[in-house]
Every structure is written in structure tokens, then in C-alpha cells.
């Protein structure tokens, strides 16, 4: 009798940073951060199947996703996440990972991190490893600074270099509505390490306690106008100066009527908060078809789920 193959599918949501404060430089070369991060309803689809005797990875992409930017398997965070679970926690030897990419690669939207988060959460379930959320976050932090936030799901405050995350909306609270957002990508690549290197030429830090406080209350109340006023990214001035395409795209979104416009993470994607879906569509029409953009919504209380089995 042949074994039944089960494929689990995980929607790996992208993220945007609504605020990103740089609080210090650490001895290990990383920066001490405080960042309010929220997933959005733009997600890669990760299918996980237990089969074969090694880790197999395929990546396909929606139009607008430049697959030439995908590195080797060994560099791929999803692949590395599966390997980490095998080495440390005895996940199955044969794992097929099929990724459908919808999130632009290297765009400051956490696409690679989201894929790794999905593999950690999905394999934990499919292989019956029984690892706690905290253990998964620790494993995720070894692979990349954004991964713990994406494992946690929902709007979070991220501190340290990203390894500490706390939910903004405590469990059991009434759901709040997300913000409509247009995300656009100028089609260039910004290295995260470079963005951090150039962020603070004068050594000055970018603590913004007001922005931090206000963004949290805006998320809790669902008030997009106060959220727009509170947006802040300490990496933005350096990235805008070094990569003028990002600054020009932000200007276009602003001129087109974005309520608040910000570089996402280390870029190159830029996002605009908008009033509603029709405002967002109008903004996208204004941008034209030459620039990749998407209208989506933040998921303030979203949780990552592994669905399945979809095919017994
Ligand atoms: O952790 P991750 O691989 O995403 O980080 C990529 C690079 O970004 C790091 O090698 C580091 O140069 C920079 N970084 C940083 N401080 C952080 C996060 C990332 O300096 N908190």
C-alpha cells in the first residue's frame, strides 16, 4: 500500500513597517530597533509535501515577480528553514517545498522571511514536532531578523534586532479593521545591509516615541488618518538619497493623493495608506502600468495558518 501524500498550504503574508526607529548600533554589527510591523494580504503560497529523501524546492512566480533574483537553494530562506528543522528537531528527511511568489523579491516586504516563517510553522504541524511558538520564533531569528514577527502574525512591535516581538492587539480582543494600502516597487534592488550602513552617517539615532505611541493607538482604533500622520522610517533618508528611484516613487504616490507614504523596511518598495479601495485603485491608475503595484490591506490580527491536507 502506498503512503498517502499530504500537501499543506500556507499563505505567507508580506509585511510593511509602519514605523522603524533605529535605537543603537550593537557590538555584533546589527542595529537595535523598535519597529511596528504589520502583515498585509499579499502573500506567497507555500505548499509543503512530505516525499522523497531530501529537500526539494521549486519556485514559480506571478507576473511582476522577477525570478532571476532567486538565489541558490542554500541561500533560500525557506530551504534553510526546512534544513534547520531537520537538523535540530528531526523533521522528515524528504520535504518538497513549492513556492508561488507573489511578493516582489528583495523589496523590503519580507517575502523571503515570510516563506521561511511559513515553512517553520507548516513543518512543525505536518511533521508533528510540537514546537512552541517561542521555539519557532527563536529558530526564525537565527535565519533572519524579520522572521519572528512573521511567525507571530498580526501587528507587532519588534525590538532588539528583530528577535523580540509582542502583539499590539492582545489575543481575545475584538478584531479591528486593517488599513487599505497601495504598495509599489520601482524594480530596483536595495541590499538591507547597505541600507543599514548608510542610515546614520552622523551617528545620530532616530528614536520617535510619538510616532511609536501614535501608530499603536491608530492600529487599535483603525484610524487610517492618524496612522498616516505617524508613519516613520529611520532608514528612509539614506535609502532615498542613495536610490533616487525610491524617492521619486514616493513623491508620485504622495502627489497622487496617498494619505501617508513611506519606504517599506529597507526598500525598495514604497507604500501609501489610502482611505478605501476606490481611493487605492485611483492611486494605482495614476501610477500607470509601468510600475508594479498592488492594492491590499493590512492584517492587524492575522495569524499564520497551515491549511490541509488539501489532497489526501
Ligand atoms: O537579519 P537579516 O538577514 O534580515 O539582516 C540583513 C542585514 O541587515 C544584516 O546583515 C545587517 O547588516 C542589517 N541589519 C541590521 N540591524 C538589524 C537588522 C538587519 O544592521 N536589526
Short mmCIF file of C-alpha atoms and ligand atoms in Angstrom, two decimals:
data_model
loop_
_atom_site.label_atom_id
_atom_site.label_comp_id
_atom_site.label_asym_id
_atom_site.label_seq_id
_atom_site.Cartn_x
_atom_site.Cartn_y
_atom_site.Cartn_z
CA UNK A 1 0.00 0.00 0.00
CA UNK A 2 1.47 3.33 -0.97
CA UNK A 3 1.78 6.09 1.63
CA UNK A 4 -0.74 8.87 1.38
CA UNK A 5 0.89 12.14 0.39
CA UNK A 6 -0.42 15.20 2.10
CA UNK A 7 0.14 18.71 0.88
CA UNK A 8 -0.24 21.53 3.34
CA UNK A 9 -0.63 25.03 2.02
CA UNK A 10 0.44 28.08 3.96
CA UNK A 11 -0.26 31.66 2.92
CA UNK A 12 2.94 33.53 3.74
CA UNK A 13 1.93 37.16 4.18
CA UNK A 14 4.26 40.04 3.29
CA UNK A 15 4.89 42.76 5.86
CA UNK A 16 5.29 46.50 5.94
CA UNK A 17 6.95 48.50 8.70
CA UNK A 18 4.66 51.35 9.77
CA UNK A 19 7.40 52.75 12.00
CA UNK A 20 11.06 51.82 12.18
CA UNK A 21 13.25 53.54 14.78
CA UNK A 22 16.96 52.87 14.98
CA UNK A 23 17.89 52.98 18.63
CA UNK A 24 21.53 51.92 18.59
CA UNK A 25 24.36 50.04 16.97
CA UNK A 26 25.21 46.69 18.57
CA UNK A 27 28.55 45.04 19.10
CA UNK A 28 27.51 42.24 16.71
CA UNK A 29 27.12 44.78 13.87
CA UNK A 30 23.32 44.74 13.91
CA UNK A 31 21.16 47.72 14.87
CA UNK A 32 18.90 47.91 17.86
CA UNK A 33 15.41 48.60 16.52
CA UNK A 34 11.90 49.38 17.55
CA UNK A 35 9.58 48.76 14.66
CA UNK A 36 5.84 48.36 14.33
CA UNK A 37 5.29 45.70 11.70
CA UNK A 38 2.05 44.51 10.19
CA UNK A 39 1.37 41.71 7.71
CA UNK A 40 -0.62 42.55 4.60
CA UNK A 41 -2.95 40.46 2.46
CA UNK A 42 -0.31 39.99 -0.24
CA UNK A 43 1.09 36.53 0.27
CA UNK A 44 3.30 33.90 -1.29
CA UNK A 45 1.75 30.47 -1.35
CA UNK A 46 3.88 27.72 0.16
CA UNK A 47 2.92 24.09 -0.47
CA UNK A 48 4.62 21.51 1.73
CA UNK A 49 4.61 17.80 0.89
CA UNK A 50 6.45 15.02 2.69
CA UNK A 51 8.03 12.94 -0.07
CA UNK A 52 11.38 11.72 -1.38
CA UNK A 53 14.56 11.66 0.65
CA UNK A 54 15.82 15.23 0.51
CA UNK A 55 14.65 18.82 0.48
CA UNK A 56 13.35 19.73 -2.98
CA UNK A 57 12.42 23.32 -3.78
CA UNK A 58 10.54 24.78 -6.74
CA UNK A 59 9.75 28.45 -7.17
CA UNK A 60 7.28 29.92 -9.64
CA UNK A 61 6.10 33.48 -9.76
CA UNK A 62 3.19 35.71 -10.63
CA UNK A 63 3.77 38.31 -13.34
CA UNK A 64 5.81 41.19 -11.92
CA UNK A 65 7.94 38.94 -9.71
CA UNK A 66 11.49 38.84 -11.05
CA UNK A 67 12.51 35.23 -10.52
CA UNK A 68 16.07 35.95 -11.68
CA UNK A 69 16.58 37.39 -8.20
CA UNK A 70 16.04 33.97 -6.58
CA UNK A 71 19.39 32.73 -5.29
CA UNK A 72 20.58 29.15 -4.90
CA UNK A 73 18.75 26.66 -2.66
CA UNK A 74 21.39 27.12 0.02
CA UNK A 75 20.63 30.87 0.12
CA UNK A 76 16.88 30.41 0.06
CA UNK A 77 15.39 31.11 3.48
CA UNK A 78 12.55 28.59 3.02
CA UNK A 79 15.05 25.86 2.19
CA UNK A 80 17.27 26.86 5.12
CA UNK A 81 14.27 26.82 7.46
CA UNK A 82 13.44 23.22 6.45
CA UNK A 83 17.05 22.19 6.93
CA UNK A 84 17.20 23.81 10.37
CA UNK A 85 14.10 21.86 11.46
CA UNK A 86 15.64 18.62 10.20
CA UNK A 87 18.96 19.20 11.94
CA UNK A 88 17.60 20.39 15.28
CA UNK A 89 14.24 18.73 15.59
CA UNK A 90 14.21 15.70 13.32
CA UNK A 91 11.70 16.93 10.73
CA UNK A 92 11.17 14.43 7.89
CA UNK A 93 14.14 13.89 5.54
CA UNK A 94 12.11 14.20 2.37
CA UNK A 95 10.32 17.54 2.03
CA UNK A 96 9.05 19.16 -1.15
CA UNK A 97 8.54 22.91 -0.95
CA UNK A 98 6.69 24.56 -3.85
CA UNK A 99 6.61 28.33 -3.63
CA UNK A 100 4.32 30.53 -5.69
CA UNK A 101 5.81 34.00 -5.32
CA UNK A 102 3.51 36.97 -5.39
CA UNK A 103 5.65 39.20 -3.16
CA UNK A 104 8.37 41.10 -5.06
CA UNK A 105 11.79 39.67 -4.26
CA UNK A 106 14.17 41.89 -2.30
CA UNK A 107 11.58 44.62 -1.99
CA UNK A 108 11.58 45.32 1.75
CA UNK A 109 8.33 43.39 2.11
CA UNK A 110 9.79 40.41 3.93
CA UNK A 111 8.99 37.92 1.15
CA UNK A 112 11.88 35.55 1.84
CA UNK A 113 11.29 35.86 5.58
CA UNK A 114 7.58 35.13 5.13
CA UNK A 115 8.41 31.96 3.18
CA UNK A 116 10.76 30.80 5.95
CA UNK A 117 8.17 31.59 8.61
CA UNK A 118 5.61 29.54 6.66
CA UNK A 119 7.98 26.57 6.39
CA UNK A 120 8.71 26.65 10.14
CA UNK A 121 5.02 26.88 11.08
CA UNK A 122 3.89 24.41 8.40
CA UNK A 123 6.52 21.71 9.01
CA UNK A 124 6.03 21.96 12.75
CA UNK A 125 2.43 20.98 12.11
CA UNK A 126 2.80 18.48 9.26
CA UNK A 127 5.72 16.63 10.95
CA UNK A 128 4.01 16.73 14.36
CA UNK A 129 7.07 18.30 16.01
CA UNK A 130 5.03 20.03 18.72
CA UNK A 131 7.38 23.04 18.95
CA UNK A 132 6.04 26.07 20.80
CA UNK A 133 5.60 29.45 19.14
CA UNK A 134 8.55 30.74 21.19
CA UNK A 135 10.82 27.96 19.92
CA UNK A 136 9.76 28.63 16.33
CA UNK A 137 10.49 32.36 16.81
CA UNK A 138 13.97 31.58 18.19
CA UNK A 139 14.70 29.34 15.21
CA UNK A 140 13.36 32.02 12.88
CA UNK A 141 15.59 34.68 14.45
CA UNK A 142 18.64 32.57 13.58
CA UNK A 143 17.71 32.84 9.91
CA UNK A 144 16.65 36.49 9.67
CA UNK A 145 15.57 39.48 11.73
CA UNK A 146 12.05 39.77 10.29
CA UNK A 147 11.08 36.13 10.70
CA UNK A 148 9.90 36.12 14.36
CA UNK A 149 7.41 38.93 13.58
CA UNK A 150 6.00 36.98 10.65
CA UNK A 151 5.72 33.77 12.68
CA UNK A 152 3.81 35.68 15.33
CA UNK A 153 1.35 37.11 12.76
CA UNK A 154 -0.72 40.25 13.18
CA UNK A 155 0.56 43.72 14.06
CA UNK A 156 3.55 43.51 16.37
CA UNK A 157 6.24 45.63 17.96
CA UNK A 158 9.63 44.24 17.06
CA UNK A 159 12.63 45.10 19.23
CA UNK A 160 16.25 44.01 19.60
CA UNK A 161 17.48 43.22 16.12
CA UNK A 162 14.04 41.76 15.46
CA UNK A 163 14.11 38.75 17.76
CA UNK A 164 11.69 40.16 20.35
CA UNK A 165 8.12 40.56 19.20
CA UNK A 166 4.97 41.49 21.08
CA UNK A 167 1.43 41.65 19.72
CA UNK A 168 -0.21 45.05 19.58
CA UNK A 169 -3.68 43.55 19.79
CA UNK A 170 -3.80 41.11 22.69
CA UNK A 171 -5.50 37.77 21.98
CA UNK A 172 -9.22 37.67 22.54
CA UNK A 173 -9.73 41.39 21.84
CA UNK A 174 -12.35 42.50 19.35
CA UNK A 175 -10.95 42.33 15.76
CA UNK A 176 -10.05 45.72 14.27
CA UNK A 177 -10.21 46.59 10.60
CA UNK A 178 -6.97 46.95 8.69
CA UNK A 179 -5.84 49.88 6.55
CA UNK A 180 -6.08 49.91 2.76
CA UNK A 181 -2.62 50.31 1.32
CA UNK A 182 -1.05 50.62 -2.13
CA UNK A 183 2.41 49.06 -2.33
CA UNK A 184 4.63 49.95 -5.30
CA UNK A 185 8.05 48.76 -6.31
CA UNK A 186 10.43 50.70 -8.57
CA UNK A 187 12.06 47.50 -9.86
CA UNK A 188 15.43 48.06 -8.25
CA UNK A 189 17.15 46.12 -5.50
CA UNK A 190 18.27 47.63 -2.19
CA UNK A 191 20.53 45.49 -0.01
CA UNK A 192 19.31 45.52 3.59
CA UNK A 193 22.89 45.54 4.88
CA UNK A 194 23.65 48.59 2.70
CA UNK A 195 20.51 50.41 3.87
CA UNK A 196 21.63 49.96 7.48
CA UNK A 197 25.20 51.00 6.70
CA UNK A 198 24.10 54.30 5.19
CA UNK A 199 21.25 55.08 7.58
CA UNK A 200 23.18 57.15 10.03
CA UNK A 201 26.16 58.89 8.58
CA UNK A 202 26.28 61.29 11.51
CA UNK A 203 25.84 58.62 14.16
CA UNK A 204 22.58 60.27 15.25
CA UNK A 205 19.78 57.89 16.19
CA UNK A 206 16.18 58.08 15.16
CA UNK A 207 14.05 57.48 18.23
CA UNK A 208 10.49 58.77 17.68
CA UNK A 209 8.42 57.96 20.77
CA UNK A 210 5.44 59.97 19.49
CA UNK A 211 5.28 58.12 16.19
CA UNK A 212 5.55 54.83 18.09
CA UNK A 213 2.76 55.69 20.51
CA UNK A 214 0.51 57.13 17.82
CA UNK A 215 0.88 54.25 15.40
CA UNK A 216 -0.13 51.76 18.08
CA UNK A 217 -3.24 53.71 19.01
CA UNK A 218 -4.10 54.15 15.30
CA UNK A 219 -3.86 50.39 14.71
CA UNK A 220 -6.05 49.73 17.74
CA UNK A 221 -8.67 52.24 16.64
CA UNK A 222 -8.39 51.52 12.90
CA UNK A 223 -7.92 55.26 12.19
CA UNK A 224 -6.05 55.48 8.91
CA UNK A 225 -5.61 59.27 9.05
CA UNK A 226 -3.78 59.22 12.37
CA UNK A 227 -1.77 56.21 11.16
CA UNK A 228 -0.75 58.15 8.05
CA UNK A 229 0.46 61.03 10.23
CA UNK A 230 2.52 58.68 12.41
CA UNK A 231 4.43 56.79 9.68
CA UNK A 232 8.18 56.88 10.21
CA UNK A 233 11.20 55.00 8.87
CA UNK A 234 14.73 55.86 10.05
CA UNK A 235 16.19 54.07 7.02
CA UNK A 236 14.28 56.24 4.57
CA UNK A 237 16.53 59.34 4.25
CA UNK A 238 19.62 57.25 3.49
CA UNK A 239 17.83 54.97 1.03
CA UNK A 240 16.07 57.88 -0.72
CA UNK A 241 19.44 59.63 -1.17
CA UNK A 242 21.32 56.54 -2.38
CA UNK A 243 18.49 55.13 -4.54
CA UNK A 244 16.66 58.15 -6.07
CA UNK A 245 14.11 55.87 -7.82
CA UNK A 246 12.64 55.12 -4.40
CA UNK A 247 12.31 58.83 -3.56
CA UNK A 248 10.72 59.58 -6.94
CA UNK A 249 8.20 56.78 -6.49
CA UNK A 250 7.31 58.08 -3.01
CA UNK A 251 6.78 61.56 -4.48
CA UNK A 252 4.47 60.15 -7.14
CA UNK A 253 2.38 58.32 -4.54
CA UNK A 254 2.22 61.48 -2.47
CA UNK A 255 1.20 63.64 -5.46
CA UNK A 256 -1.40 61.04 -6.45
CA UNK A 257 -3.08 61.57 -3.08
CA UNK A 258 -1.65 58.97 -0.68
CA UNK A 259 -2.63 59.88 2.89
CA UNK A 260 0.84 58.96 4.11
CA UNK A 261 3.73 57.49 2.13
CA UNK A 262 6.73 55.56 3.43
CA UNK A 263 9.63 53.37 2.37
CA UNK A 264 8.88 49.81 3.48
CA UNK A 265 11.68 48.41 5.65
CA UNK A 266 14.95 48.83 3.79
CA UNK A 267 13.12 49.25 0.45
CA UNK A 268 12.95 49.37 -2.46
CA UNK A 269 9.15 49.12 -2.10
CA UNK A 270 7.22 52.18 -1.05
CA UNK A 271 3.67 52.18 0.27
CA UNK A 272 0.83 54.66 0.58
CA UNK A 273 -2.01 54.42 3.07
CA UNK A 274 -5.30 55.23 1.36
CA UNK A 275 -8.87 55.90 2.53
CA UNK A 276 -10.54 52.92 0.90
CA UNK A 277 -10.38 50.53 -2.06
CA UNK A 278 -11.58 53.05 -4.64
CA UNK A 279 -9.04 55.63 -3.46
CA UNK A 280 -6.38 52.93 -3.78
CA UNK A 281 -7.48 51.98 -7.30
CA UNK A 282 -7.34 55.66 -8.32
CA UNK A 283 -3.79 55.88 -6.99
CA UNK A 284 -2.77 52.79 -8.93
CA UNK A 285 -4.31 54.18 -12.13
CA UNK A 286 -2.29 57.34 -11.58
CA UNK A 287 0.92 55.31 -11.29
CA UNK A 288 0.24 53.64 -14.63
CA UNK A 289 1.12 50.14 -15.74
CA UNK A 290 4.90 50.63 -15.98
CA UNK A 291 5.32 50.30 -12.24
CA UNK A 292 4.49 47.17 -10.25
CA UNK A 293 1.87 47.98 -7.64
CA UNK A 294 -0.79 46.23 -5.63
CA UNK A 295 -3.78 47.32 -3.61
CA UNK A 296 -4.03 45.35 -0.41
CA UNK A 297 -4.98 45.62 3.24
CA UNK A 298 -3.05 45.34 6.49
CA UNK A 299 -3.95 42.34 8.68
CA UNK A 300 -3.68 43.69 12.22
CA UNK A 301 -4.89 40.50 13.82
CA UNK A 302 -3.88 37.98 11.19
CA UNK A 303 -2.37 34.70 12.32
CA UNK A 304 -0.40 32.37 10.07
CA UNK A 305 -2.27 29.15 9.43
CA UNK A 306 -1.29 25.91 7.74
CA UNK A 307 -4.28 24.54 5.85
CA UNK A 308 -4.52 20.99 4.80
CA UNK A 309 -4.46 18.31 3.89
CA UNK A 310 -5.83 19.66 0.62
CA UNK A 311 -5.15 16.46 -1.35
CA UNK A 312 -5.39 13.23 0.61
O1 LIG B 1 18.71 39.69 9.70
P1 LIG B 1 18.75 39.97 8.25
O2 LIG B 1 19.46 38.88 7.48
O3 LIG B 1 17.44 40.31 7.67
O4 LIG B 1 19.65 41.28 8.09
C1 LIG B 1 20.31 41.63 6.91
C2 LIG B 1 21.37 42.69 7.24
O5 LIG B 1 20.73 43.91 7.64
C3 LIG B 1 22.27 42.32 8.38
O6 LIG B 1 23.38 41.58 7.94
C4 LIG B 1 22.69 43.68 8.92
O7 LIG B 1 23.72 44.23 8.14
C5 LIG B 1 21.44 44.54 8.69
N1 LIG B 1 20.59 44.64 9.90
C6 LIG B 1 20.99 45.46 10.95
N2 LIG B 1 20.19 45.54 12.07
C7 LIG B 1 19.04 44.85 12.14
C8 LIG B 1 18.61 44.02 11.09
C9 LIG B 1 19.42 43.94 9.97
O8 LIG B 1 22.04 46.11 10.87
N3 LIG B 1 18.28 44.96 13.24
#
